[in-house]
């Protein structure tokens, strides 16, 4: 089923050489079962699903894996609590089921349980709101149990006293603190890392994964593929074409109507909140269902998010946060902190656009997060909406639709049992003995940590940045990075803080250059 990965056949390695070989092979035999457009979490998930069913699959991504919305998320693998609050039980249950699949089978190495703490502070919660939050957390527990996720993976909700609350989030306001309600959800070490793991696993099952390749003139059975590196183009035909381009879906298929909504996060040093080990959850004044979260992140930072703003007009490559959004986030979180954060504490900020389906009026916060699989008059199958947590289910629905409409020769979906590269149970995973690899590298690479370390040294790429030189090399030799920006902005997240990127750039460019020249 593989197009022709030559020496790379059956491996998870994505390299510039593999890209060249596979582009040549595709030019020689430009007919495939499934063309997937878009290399975010949805497209990578579709490519894996289809390749694992035995279809001949090509995925094209105009820029880089996880270039779009998939790298700007809150990195939560969530059980859909907020959907319960609005009575959307089906969406909530789907989230809870997929969270369990990720945390127990497909990617437990990338998702950890994250305690989320709602502090019981005077003035923070409206009268009766603590009871509502507690009821919501209890319902979340019931959902977790019904999804079959054990308490050993995600502990049940509990109330903690003020001392314990301040151990979990030392920066939380002490005066008047009567304890906190704590519930658990899943947290990805990084969202872009999930996308790369999906694309690599898809490649192992025979999918051709081509970055810097844009699909143009797309129909239900064909597209022109333009190589962004050479300018050359190639016409391919396909049994089915799946449009998984997120907020760009309407550019590929004009029958699709989206209403993008911008979500912004800012980054502060973890030290500014006393190095929290739990997420701090602060209600947005005047709303019963909206919260601002301060989420501990890798690389010693806390991300504070998030907003939900209508974002009409042309889709930018990299959406930008507004000053008003940053002020809103700081003002909201400061209500729960001992020492207020100011603009001087902000190390970086980022924004992403949610690909929400336009259902008419109302605010974007009220639009459904449910996904849809739509066949347009031109025959293009678009999968859009949804969320990172439910990518696997979205992919299954999209491939089921393609198989049914176009009678493709595919087996049944089995991705719920398919470990991604780095997960326990994946063919290439090897346990790393305690202390054999840096803990941060292990958290990012799981069962491939020792293979990563073998690609280079364990020294940090720059002082104070816990990304090793080995990870930079591995990004090029195994993860499909084609230049320093792919490494700084997506294979690692050093680029989220501009001064960090500036300090690391020269060393990253040197390693990338060496690896590409080999
Ligand atoms: C601020 C924010 C926070 C979020 N937080 C969470 C969260 O915590 N948990 C959660 O589960 N979900 C979360 N989500 C939702 C989730 O991030 C998105 O639903 C998901 O990432 C969308 O992925 P996608 O693959 O559909 O789109 P994208 O990631 O945008 O991928 C689309 C890709 O298509 C490519 N492309 C476009 N046009 C072409 C073309 N013509 N040819 C080839 N390629 C093309 C683009 O370059 C892009 O890489 C959040 C969303 C936002 C905005």
Coordinates of C-alpha atoms and ligand atoms in Angstrom, one line a residue:
X1 CA 0.0 0.0 0.0
X2 CA 3.0 2.3 0.5
X3 CA 3.7 4.7 -2.3
X4 CA 7.4 4.1 -2.2
X5 CA 9.2 5.0 0.9
X6 CA 12.3 3.1 -0.3
X7 CA 14.7 2.8 2.6
X8 CA 12.1 4.4 4.9
X9 CA 9.3 1.9 4.2
X10 CA 7.7 0.8 7.4
X11 CA 9.6 3.3 9.6
X12 CA 8.3 6.3 11.5
X13 CA 11.2 8.5 10.3
X14 CA 10.2 11.6 8.4
X15 CA 13.2 13.4 6.7
X16 CA 13.8 15.7 3.8
X17 CA 15.2 12.8 1.8
X18 CA 12.1 10.7 2.4
X19 CA 10.0 13.7 1.3
X20 CA 12.1 13.9 -2.0
X21 CA 11.8 10.2 -2.7
X22 CA 8.1 10.1 -2.0
X23 CA 7.4 13.2 -4.2
X24 CA 9.3 11.5 -7.1
X25 CA 7.3 8.2 -6.5
X26 CA 4.0 10.1 -6.5
X27 CA 4.9 11.9 -9.7
X28 CA 5.6 8.5 -11.3
X29 CA 2.3 7.0 -10.0
X30 CA -0.1 9.9 -9.2
X31 CA -3.2 7.9 -8.3
X32 CA -4.1 7.2 -4.6
X33 CA -7.0 6.0 -2.6
X34 CA -7.2 9.1 -0.3
X35 CA -5.7 12.6 -0.5
X36 CA -5.7 14.4 2.9
X37 CA -5.2 18.1 2.8
X38 CA -3.9 19.7 6.0
X39 CA -1.3 18.5 8.5
X40 CA -2.9 19.6 11.8
X41 CA -4.2 17.2 14.3
X42 CA -7.3 16.4 12.2
X43 CA -5.4 15.7 8.9
X44 CA -2.7 13.7 10.6
X45 CA -5.4 11.7 12.4
X46 CA -7.2 11.1 9.1
X47 CA -4.0 9.9 7.4
X48 CA -3.2 7.5 10.2
X49 CA -6.7 6.1 10.3
X50 CA -6.8 5.5 6.6
X51 CA -3.3 4.1 6.3
X52 CA -3.9 1.7 9.2
X53 CA -7.0 0.5 7.3
X54 CA -4.8 -0.4 4.4
X55 CA -5.5 2.5 2.0
X56 CA -3.0 4.3 -0.2
X57 CA -2.8 7.7 1.4
X58 CA -1.1 11.0 0.7
X59 CA -1.2 13.9 3.2
X60 CA -0.2 17.3 2.0
X61 CA 0.5 20.2 4.4
X62 CA 1.2 23.7 2.9
X63 CA 3.6 24.8 5.6
X64 CA 4.7 22.5 8.4
X65 CA 3.0 19.8 10.6
X66 CA 1.0 21.6 13.3
X67 CA 1.5 25.0 11.6
X68 CA -2.2 26.0 12.2
X69 CA -4.5 26.0 15.1
X70 CA -3.2 22.7 16.5
X71 CA -0.2 24.4 18.1
X72 CA -2.1 27.3 19.7
X73 CA -4.4 25.2 21.9
X74 CA -4.6 25.1 25.8
X75 CA -3.1 21.6 25.5
X76 CA -5.9 20.1 27.5
X77 CA -7.3 16.7 26.8
X78 CA -10.6 17.3 28.3
X79 CA -13.6 15.4 29.4
X80 CA -16.0 17.9 28.1
X81 CA -17.2 19.3 31.4
X82 CA -18.2 22.7 29.8
X83 CA -20.5 20.8 27.4
X84 CA -22.3 19.1 30.3
X85 CA -23.0 22.5 31.7
X86 CA -24.9 23.4 28.5
X87 CA -26.7 20.1 28.3
X88 CA -24.7 18.7 25.3
X89 CA -24.2 15.3 26.9
X90 CA -23.3 13.5 23.6
X91 CA -20.4 15.9 22.9
X92 CA -19.3 15.7 26.6
X93 CA -19.3 11.9 26.5
X94 CA -17.4 11.7 23.2
X95 CA -14.7 13.9 24.8
X96 CA -14.5 11.8 27.9
X97 CA -14.2 8.6 25.8
X98 CA -11.4 10.0 23.6
X99 CA -9.6 11.4 26.6
X100 CA -9.5 7.9 28.1
X101 CA -8.3 6.4 24.8
X102 CA -5.4 8.9 24.7
X103 CA -4.5 8.5 28.3
X104 CA -4.6 4.7 28.5
X105 CA -3.7 3.4 25.0
X106 CA -2.7 5.7 22.2
X107 CA -0.6 8.4 23.8
X108 CA -0.2 8.0 27.6
X109 CA 3.4 9.2 27.2
X110 CA 2.2 12.6 26.0
X111 CA -0.8 13.2 28.3
X112 CA -0.6 13.5 32.1
X113 CA -3.3 14.0 34.7
X114 CA -3.6 17.7 35.6
X115 CA -5.2 18.8 38.9
X116 CA -7.5 21.8 38.3
X117 CA -8.1 23.9 41.4
X118 CA -11.0 26.3 41.9
X119 CA -10.1 28.4 45.0
X120 CA -12.9 29.1 47.5
X121 CA -12.2 32.8 48.0
X122 CA -14.6 35.5 49.1
X123 CA -15.8 37.6 46.2
X124 CA -14.4 35.2 43.5
X125 CA -17.4 32.9 43.3
X126 CA -20.9 34.3 43.3
X127 CA -23.4 33.0 45.9
X128 CA -24.2 29.4 45.0
X129 CA -21.5 29.1 42.4
X130 CA -19.3 26.8 44.5
X131 CA -22.2 24.3 44.7
X132 CA -22.6 24.6 40.9
X133 CA -18.9 23.9 40.4
X134 CA -19.0 21.0 42.8
X135 CA -22.0 19.5 41.0
X136 CA -20.3 19.9 37.7
X137 CA -17.1 18.2 39.0
X138 CA -19.2 15.3 40.3
X139 CA -21.0 15.0 36.9
X140 CA -17.5 15.0 35.3
X141 CA -16.6 12.1 37.6
X142 CA -19.7 10.2 36.5
X143 CA -18.8 10.9 32.9
X144 CA -15.2 9.6 33.4
X145 CA -16.5 6.4 35.0
X146 CA -19.1 5.9 32.2
X147 CA -16.2 6.3 29.7
X148 CA -14.3 3.6 31.5
X149 CA -11.4 5.7 32.7
X150 CA -10.2 4.5 36.1
X151 CA -9.5 6.7 39.1
X152 CA -5.9 5.5 38.9
X153 CA -5.6 7.4 35.6
X154 CA -7.7 10.5 36.6
X155 CA -8.4 10.8 40.3
X156 CA -12.0 11.8 41.3
X157 CA -12.9 15.3 42.5
X158 CA -12.3 16.3 46.1
X159 CA -12.3 19.3 48.3
X160 CA -8.9 20.3 49.8
X161 CA -8.0 22.7 52.7
X162 CA -6.3 26.0 52.3
X163 CA -2.8 24.5 53.1
X164 CA -3.1 21.9 50.4
X165 CA -4.5 24.4 47.9
X166 CA -1.4 26.6 48.4
X167 CA 0.9 23.6 48.0
X168 CA -0.8 23.0 44.6
X169 CA -0.8 26.6 43.5
X170 CA 1.5 28.6 45.9
X171 CA 0.6 31.9 44.3
X172 CA -3.1 31.7 45.1
X173 CA -4.5 34.4 47.4
X174 CA -4.1 33.3 51.0
X175 CA -6.4 35.9 52.7
X176 CA -9.8 34.4 53.2
X177 CA -8.9 31.2 51.4
X178 CA -11.3 28.5 52.6
X179 CA -9.8 25.7 50.6
X180 CA -10.5 24.6 47.0
X181 CA -12.3 22.2 44.8
X182 CA -10.0 20.0 42.8
X183 CA -10.8 17.9 39.7
X184 CA -8.5 16.2 37.2
X185 CA -8.3 16.4 33.5
X186 CA -5.6 15.4 30.9
X187 CA -2.9 17.7 29.8
X188 CA -0.6 17.3 26.7
X189 CA 3.1 18.0 27.2
X190 CA 2.6 19.8 23.9
X191 CA 0.0 19.9 21.2
X192 CA 2.3 20.1 18.2
X193 CA 4.1 17.0 19.5
X194 CA 0.9 15.0 19.3
X195 CA 0.5 16.0 15.6
X196 CA 4.1 14.9 14.8
X197 CA 3.5 11.6 16.6
X198 CA 0.4 11.0 14.5
X199 CA 2.1 11.9 11.2
X200 CA 5.1 9.7 12.0
X201 CA 2.8 6.7 13.0
X202 CA 0.8 7.3 9.8
X203 CA 4.1 7.2 7.8
X204 CA 4.9 3.9 9.5
X205 CA 1.7 2.4 8.2
X206 CA 2.5 3.6 4.7
X207 CA 1.1 7.1 4.4
X208 CA 3.1 9.6 2.4
X209 CA 3.5 12.8 4.5
X210 CA 4.5 15.8 2.5
X211 CA 5.1 19.2 4.2
X212 CA 5.7 22.5 2.2
X213 CA 3.2 21.1 -0.4
X214 CA 0.0 23.1 -1.0
X215 CA -3.2 21.6 -2.6
X216 CA -4.8 23.8 -5.2
X217 CA -7.7 23.4 -7.7
X218 CA -9.2 20.7 -5.4
X219 CA -12.1 18.6 -6.6
X220 CA -13.7 15.5 -5.1
X221 CA -11.2 13.3 -7.0
X222 CA -8.2 15.4 -7.8
X223 CA -5.9 18.2 -6.8
X224 CA -2.8 20.1 -8.1
X225 CA 0.0 19.8 -5.5
X226 CA 2.5 22.6 -5.5
X227 CA 5.9 22.0 -3.9
X228 CA 6.7 25.1 -1.9
X229 CA 10.5 24.4 -2.0
X230 CA 10.9 24.0 -5.8
X231 CA 7.7 25.6 -7.2
X232 CA 7.0 22.4 -9.2
X233 CA 3.5 21.1 -9.4
X234 CA 2.0 17.7 -9.8
X235 CA -1.6 16.6 -10.5
X236 CA -2.9 13.7 -8.5
X237 CA -6.1 11.7 -8.6
X238 CA -7.7 10.1 -5.6
X239 CA -10.6 7.9 -4.8
X240 CA -11.6 10.5 -2.2
X241 CA -10.2 13.9 -1.1
X242 CA -10.5 14.9 2.6
X243 CA -10.3 18.6 3.4
X244 CA -8.8 18.9 6.9
X245 CA -7.6 22.4 6.7
X246 CA -9.3 23.8 9.8
X247 CA -9.9 27.6 9.6
X248 CA -8.7 27.5 6.0
X249 CA -11.4 24.9 5.0
X250 CA -13.4 27.6 3.1
X251 CA -10.4 28.4 0.9
X252 CA -10.1 24.8 -0.3
X253 CA -13.8 24.3 -0.6
X254 CA -15.9 27.5 -1.0
X255 CA -19.1 25.8 0.0
X256 CA -17.8 25.6 3.6
X257 CA -18.9 28.5 5.9
X258 CA -16.9 29.0 9.1
X259 CA -17.0 31.5 11.9
X260 CA -13.5 31.6 13.3
X261 CA -13.1 32.6 17.0
X262 CA -9.8 33.8 18.4
X263 CA -8.5 32.3 21.6
X264 CA -5.5 34.0 23.3
X265 CA -3.0 32.8 25.9
X266 CA -0.2 34.7 27.6
X267 CA 2.9 33.1 29.1
X268 CA 4.5 34.0 32.4
X269 CA 7.4 32.4 34.4
X270 CA 6.2 29.6 36.6
X271 CA 8.1 31.3 39.4
X272 CA 5.6 34.2 39.3
X273 CA 2.9 31.8 40.6
X274 CA 5.3 29.9 42.9
X275 CA 5.8 27.0 40.5
X276 CA 2.3 25.6 40.6
X277 CA 1.7 21.9 40.0
X278 CA -2.1 22.4 39.4
X279 CA -4.1 24.6 37.0
X280 CA -5.7 27.6 38.7
X281 CA -9.3 28.1 37.6
X282 CA -10.8 31.5 38.0
X283 CA -14.4 32.3 37.1
X284 CA -14.9 35.1 34.6
X285 CA -17.0 37.8 36.3
X286 CA -20.6 37.7 35.2
X287 CA -20.5 34.3 33.6
X288 CA -21.4 30.9 35.2
X289 CA -19.7 28.8 32.6
X290 CA -16.5 30.7 31.5
X291 CA -13.2 30.4 33.4
X292 CA -9.7 31.7 32.9
X293 CA -7.0 29.0 33.5
X294 CA -3.4 29.4 34.6
X295 CA -1.9 26.2 33.3
X296 CA 1.6 24.9 34.2
X297 CA 3.6 24.2 31.0
X298 CA 6.9 22.7 30.0
X299 CA 10.0 24.9 29.8
X300 CA 9.2 26.5 33.2
X301 CA 6.2 28.6 32.1
X302 CA 2.5 29.0 33.0
X303 CA 0.0 29.7 30.2
X304 CA -2.9 31.9 31.1
X305 CA -5.9 31.7 28.8
X306 CA -8.2 32.0 27.3
X307 CA -10.4 34.3 25.3
X308 CA -13.2 33.7 22.8
X309 CA -13.5 36.5 20.3
X310 CA -15.2 36.7 16.9
X311 CA -12.5 36.9 14.3
X312 CA -14.0 37.7 10.9
X313 CA -12.1 38.5 7.7
X314 CA -9.1 36.9 6.0
X315 CA -7.3 34.1 7.9
X316 CA -3.8 35.2 9.0
X317 CA -0.9 32.7 9.0
X318 CA -0.3 33.5 12.7
X319 CA -3.2 35.3 14.5
X320 CA -2.1 37.9 17.0
X321 CA -3.4 38.6 20.5
X322 CA -4.9 42.0 21.2
X323 CA -3.9 44.3 24.1
X324 CA -7.5 44.1 25.3
X325 CA -7.3 40.3 25.5
X326 CA -4.1 40.4 27.5
X327 CA -5.6 42.9 30.0
X328 CA -8.7 40.7 30.3
X329 CA -6.6 37.7 31.1
X330 CA -4.4 39.5 33.6
X331 CA -7.3 41.2 35.3
X332 CA -9.3 37.9 35.7
X333 CA -6.5 35.8 37.0
X334 CA -5.2 38.6 39.4
X335 CA -8.5 38.3 41.4
X336 CA -7.2 35.0 42.7
X337 CA -3.5 35.8 43.2
X338 CA -1.6 37.1 46.2
X339 CA 0.7 39.2 44.0
X340 CA -0.9 40.6 41.0
X341 CA 0.7 40.0 37.6
X342 CA 1.5 43.0 35.4
X343 CA 2.4 43.4 31.7
X344 CA 6.1 43.2 32.8
X345 CA 5.6 39.6 33.8
X346 CA 4.4 38.6 30.4
X347 CA 7.1 36.6 28.6
X348 CA 5.1 35.8 25.5
X349 CA 1.6 35.5 24.1
X350 CA -0.1 33.6 21.3
X351 CA -3.5 33.3 19.7
X352 CA -5.2 30.6 17.7
X353 CA -8.4 30.5 15.6
X354 CA -11.1 27.9 16.4
X355 CA -12.6 26.5 13.2
X356 CA -16.2 26.8 14.3
X357 CA -19.0 26.0 11.9
X358 CA -21.2 29.0 11.2
X359 CA -24.7 28.4 12.5
X360 CA -25.8 32.0 12.4
X361 CA -26.1 34.5 15.2
X362 CA -25.0 34.4 18.9
X363 CA -21.6 34.8 20.3
X364 CA -18.8 32.4 19.2
X365 CA -18.6 31.1 22.8
X366 CA -22.1 29.7 22.2
X367 CA -21.3 28.0 18.9
X368 CA -21.1 24.2 19.1
X369 CA -17.7 22.5 19.3
X370 CA -19.1 19.4 17.7
X371 CA -17.4 18.3 14.5
X372 CA -19.0 17.8 11.2
X373 CA -18.1 15.7 8.1
X374 CA -19.6 17.4 5.0
X375 CA -19.6 16.4 1.4
X376 CA -19.8 19.4 -0.9
X377 CA -21.3 19.6 -4.4
X378 CA -17.8 19.2 -5.8
X379 CA -17.4 15.9 -3.9
X380 CA -14.7 17.2 -1.5
X381 CA -15.2 15.6 2.0
X382 CA -14.5 18.3 4.7
X383 CA -14.0 17.4 8.3
X384 CA -14.1 20.4 10.5
X385 CA -15.0 21.8 14.0
X386 CA -14.4 19.6 17.0
X387 CA -11.3 19.8 19.1
X388 CA -7.9 18.3 19.6
X389 CA -9.2 15.8 22.2
X390 CA -11.6 14.2 19.7
X391 CA -9.3 14.2 16.6
X392 CA -9.4 10.3 16.5
X393 CA -13.2 10.2 16.4
X394 CA -13.2 13.0 13.8
X395 CA -10.7 11.0 11.7
X396 CA -12.8 7.8 12.0
X397 CA -16.0 9.6 10.9
X398 CA -14.2 11.2 7.9
X399 CA -12.6 8.0 6.7
X400 CA -15.9 6.0 7.2
X401 CA -17.6 8.6 5.1
X402 CA -15.0 8.5 2.3
X403 CA -15.1 4.7 2.3
X404 CA -18.8 4.6 2.1
X405 CA -19.3 7.2 -0.5
X406 CA -16.5 6.1 -2.8
X407 CA -16.5 2.4 -2.0
X408 CA -12.8 2.4 -1.0
X409 CA -11.2 -1.0 -0.1
X410 CA -10.7 -0.4 3.6
X411 CA -10.7 -2.5 6.7
X412 CA -12.6 -1.3 9.8
X413 CA -11.1 1.5 11.9
X414 CA -8.8 0.3 14.7
X415 CA -7.0 3.5 15.9
X416 CA -8.5 3.3 19.4
X417 CA -6.1 0.4 19.9
X418 CA -3.1 1.7 18.0
X419 CA -0.3 3.2 20.1
X420 CA 1.4 6.2 18.6
X421 CA 5.2 6.3 18.3
X422 CA 6.7 6.7 21.8
X423 CA 3.7 5.1 23.5
X424 CA 4.0 1.9 25.5
X425 CA 3.2 -0.9 23.2
X426 CA 4.5 0.8 20.1
X427 CA 7.1 -1.3 18.3
X428 CA 9.9 1.3 18.6
X429 CA 9.3 2.1 22.3
X430 CA 12.1 1.1 24.8
X431 CA 11.8 1.9 28.5
X432 CA 14.5 4.3 29.7
X433 CA 16.0 3.3 33.1
X434 CA 15.6 5.9 35.8
X435 CA 18.1 8.7 35.3
X436 CA 19.3 7.5 31.9
X437 CA 17.7 10.5 30.1
X438 CA 16.7 14.0 31.3
X439 CA 13.2 14.0 32.7
X440 CA 12.0 16.8 30.4
X441 CA 13.2 14.8 27.3
X442 CA 11.4 11.7 28.6
X443 CA 8.2 13.7 29.1
X444 CA 8.4 14.9 25.5
X445 CA 9.4 11.6 23.8
X446 CA 8.3 8.7 26.0
X447 CA 9.5 5.3 24.7
X448 CA 11.8 6.9 22.1
X449 CA 13.7 9.0 24.6
X450 CA 16.9 6.8 24.4
X451 CA 16.8 6.9 20.6
X452 CA 16.4 10.7 20.8
X453 CA 19.4 11.0 23.1
X454 CA 21.5 8.9 20.7
X455 CA 20.9 11.6 18.0
X456 CA 23.1 14.1 19.9
X457 CA 24.2 15.4 23.2
X458 CA 22.2 15.8 26.5
X459 CA 23.5 19.4 26.9
X460 CA 20.8 22.1 26.7
X461 CA 20.6 24.0 23.5
X462 CA 21.1 27.3 25.4
X463 CA 21.5 28.2 29.1
X464 CA 18.3 28.0 31.0
X465 CA 16.4 26.1 28.2
X466 CA 15.8 22.5 29.0
X467 CA 15.7 21.3 25.4
X468 CA 18.8 19.1 24.6
X469 CA 21.0 19.4 21.5
X470 CA 19.9 15.8 20.8
X471 CA 16.2 16.8 20.4
X472 CA 17.2 19.5 17.9
X473 CA 19.0 16.9 15.8
X474 CA 16.2 14.3 16.2
X475 CA 13.7 16.8 14.9
X476 CA 15.5 16.8 11.6
X477 CA 16.6 13.1 11.4
X478 CA 13.2 11.7 12.5
X479 CA 10.5 14.3 12.8
X480 CA 10.4 15.9 9.4
X481 CA 11.7 19.4 10.4
X482 CA 13.1 21.1 7.3
X483 CA 14.5 24.3 8.8
X484 CA 15.3 26.1 12.1
X485 CA 11.8 27.6 12.3
X486 CA 10.2 24.1 12.2
X487 CA 12.4 23.2 15.1
X488 CA 12.0 26.4 17.2
X489 CA 8.3 26.9 16.6
X490 CA 6.8 23.4 16.3
X491 CA 9.1 20.4 17.2
X492 CA 10.1 22.3 20.3
X493 CA 8.2 25.3 21.7
X494 CA 11.2 27.5 22.4
X495 CA 9.8 30.0 19.9
X496 CA 6.9 30.9 22.2
X497 CA 9.2 33.3 24.1
X498 CA 11.0 35.5 21.6
X499 CA 14.2 36.1 23.8
X500 CA 14.5 32.3 24.3
X501 CA 14.3 31.8 20.5
X502 CA 16.9 34.5 20.0
X503 CA 19.3 32.8 22.4
X504 CA 18.9 29.3 20.9
X505 CA 18.7 30.3 17.2
X506 CA 22.4 30.1 16.2
X507 CA 22.9 26.7 17.8
X508 CA 19.7 25.4 16.3
X509 CA 20.6 26.6 12.8
X510 CA 24.0 25.0 13.1
X511 CA 22.6 21.6 14.1
X512 CA 19.8 21.7 11.5
X513 CA 22.4 22.6 8.8
X514 CA 24.6 19.7 9.8
X515 CA 21.8 17.2 9.9
X516 CA 20.3 18.3 6.6
X517 CA 23.8 18.0 5.0
X518 CA 24.3 14.4 6.1
Ligands
LIG1 C1 -7.0 29.0 21.6 C2 -7.5 27.6 21.4 C3 -7.4 26.7 22.4 C4 -7.8 25.4 22.2 N1 -7.6 24.5 23.3 C5 -8.0 23.2 23.1 C6 -7.8 22.3 24.1 O1 -7.2 22.6 25.2 N2 -8.2 21.0 23.9 C7 -8.8 20.6 22.8 O2 -9.1 19.5 22.7 N3 -9.0 21.5 21.8 C8 -8.6 22.8 21.9 N4 -8.8 23.7 20.9 C9 -9.3 23.2 19.6 C10 -8.2 22.6 18.7 O3 -7.0 23.2 18.9 C11 -8.6 22.6 17.2 O4 -9.9 22.1 17.1 C12 -7.7 21.8 16.4 O5 -6.4 22.0 16.6 C13 -8.0 22.0 14.9 O6 -7.1 21.2 14.2 P1 -7.2 21.0 12.6 O7 -6.2 20.0 12.2 O8 -8.6 20.8 12.2 O9 -6.7 22.5 12.0 P2 -5.3 23.1 11.9 O10 -4.4 22.7 13.0 O11 -5.4 24.6 11.7 O12 -4.6 22.4 10.6 C14 -5.0 22.8 9.3 C15 -3.7 22.7 8.5 O13 -4.1 22.8 7.1 C16 -3.0 23.5 6.4 N5 -3.5 24.0 5.1 C17 -4.4 25.0 4.9 N6 -4.6 25.1 3.6 C18 -3.9 24.2 2.9 C19 -3.8 23.8 1.6 N7 -4.4 24.4 0.6 N8 -3.0 22.7 1.3 C20 -2.3 22.1 2.3 N9 -2.4 22.4 3.6 C21 -3.2 23.4 3.9 C22 -2.6 24.6 7.4 O14 -1.3 25.0 7.1 C23 -2.7 23.9 8.7 O15 -1.5 23.3 9.2 C24 -8.4 25.0 21.0 C25 -8.5 25.9 20.0 C26 -8.0 27.2 20.1 C27 -8.1 28.2 19.0

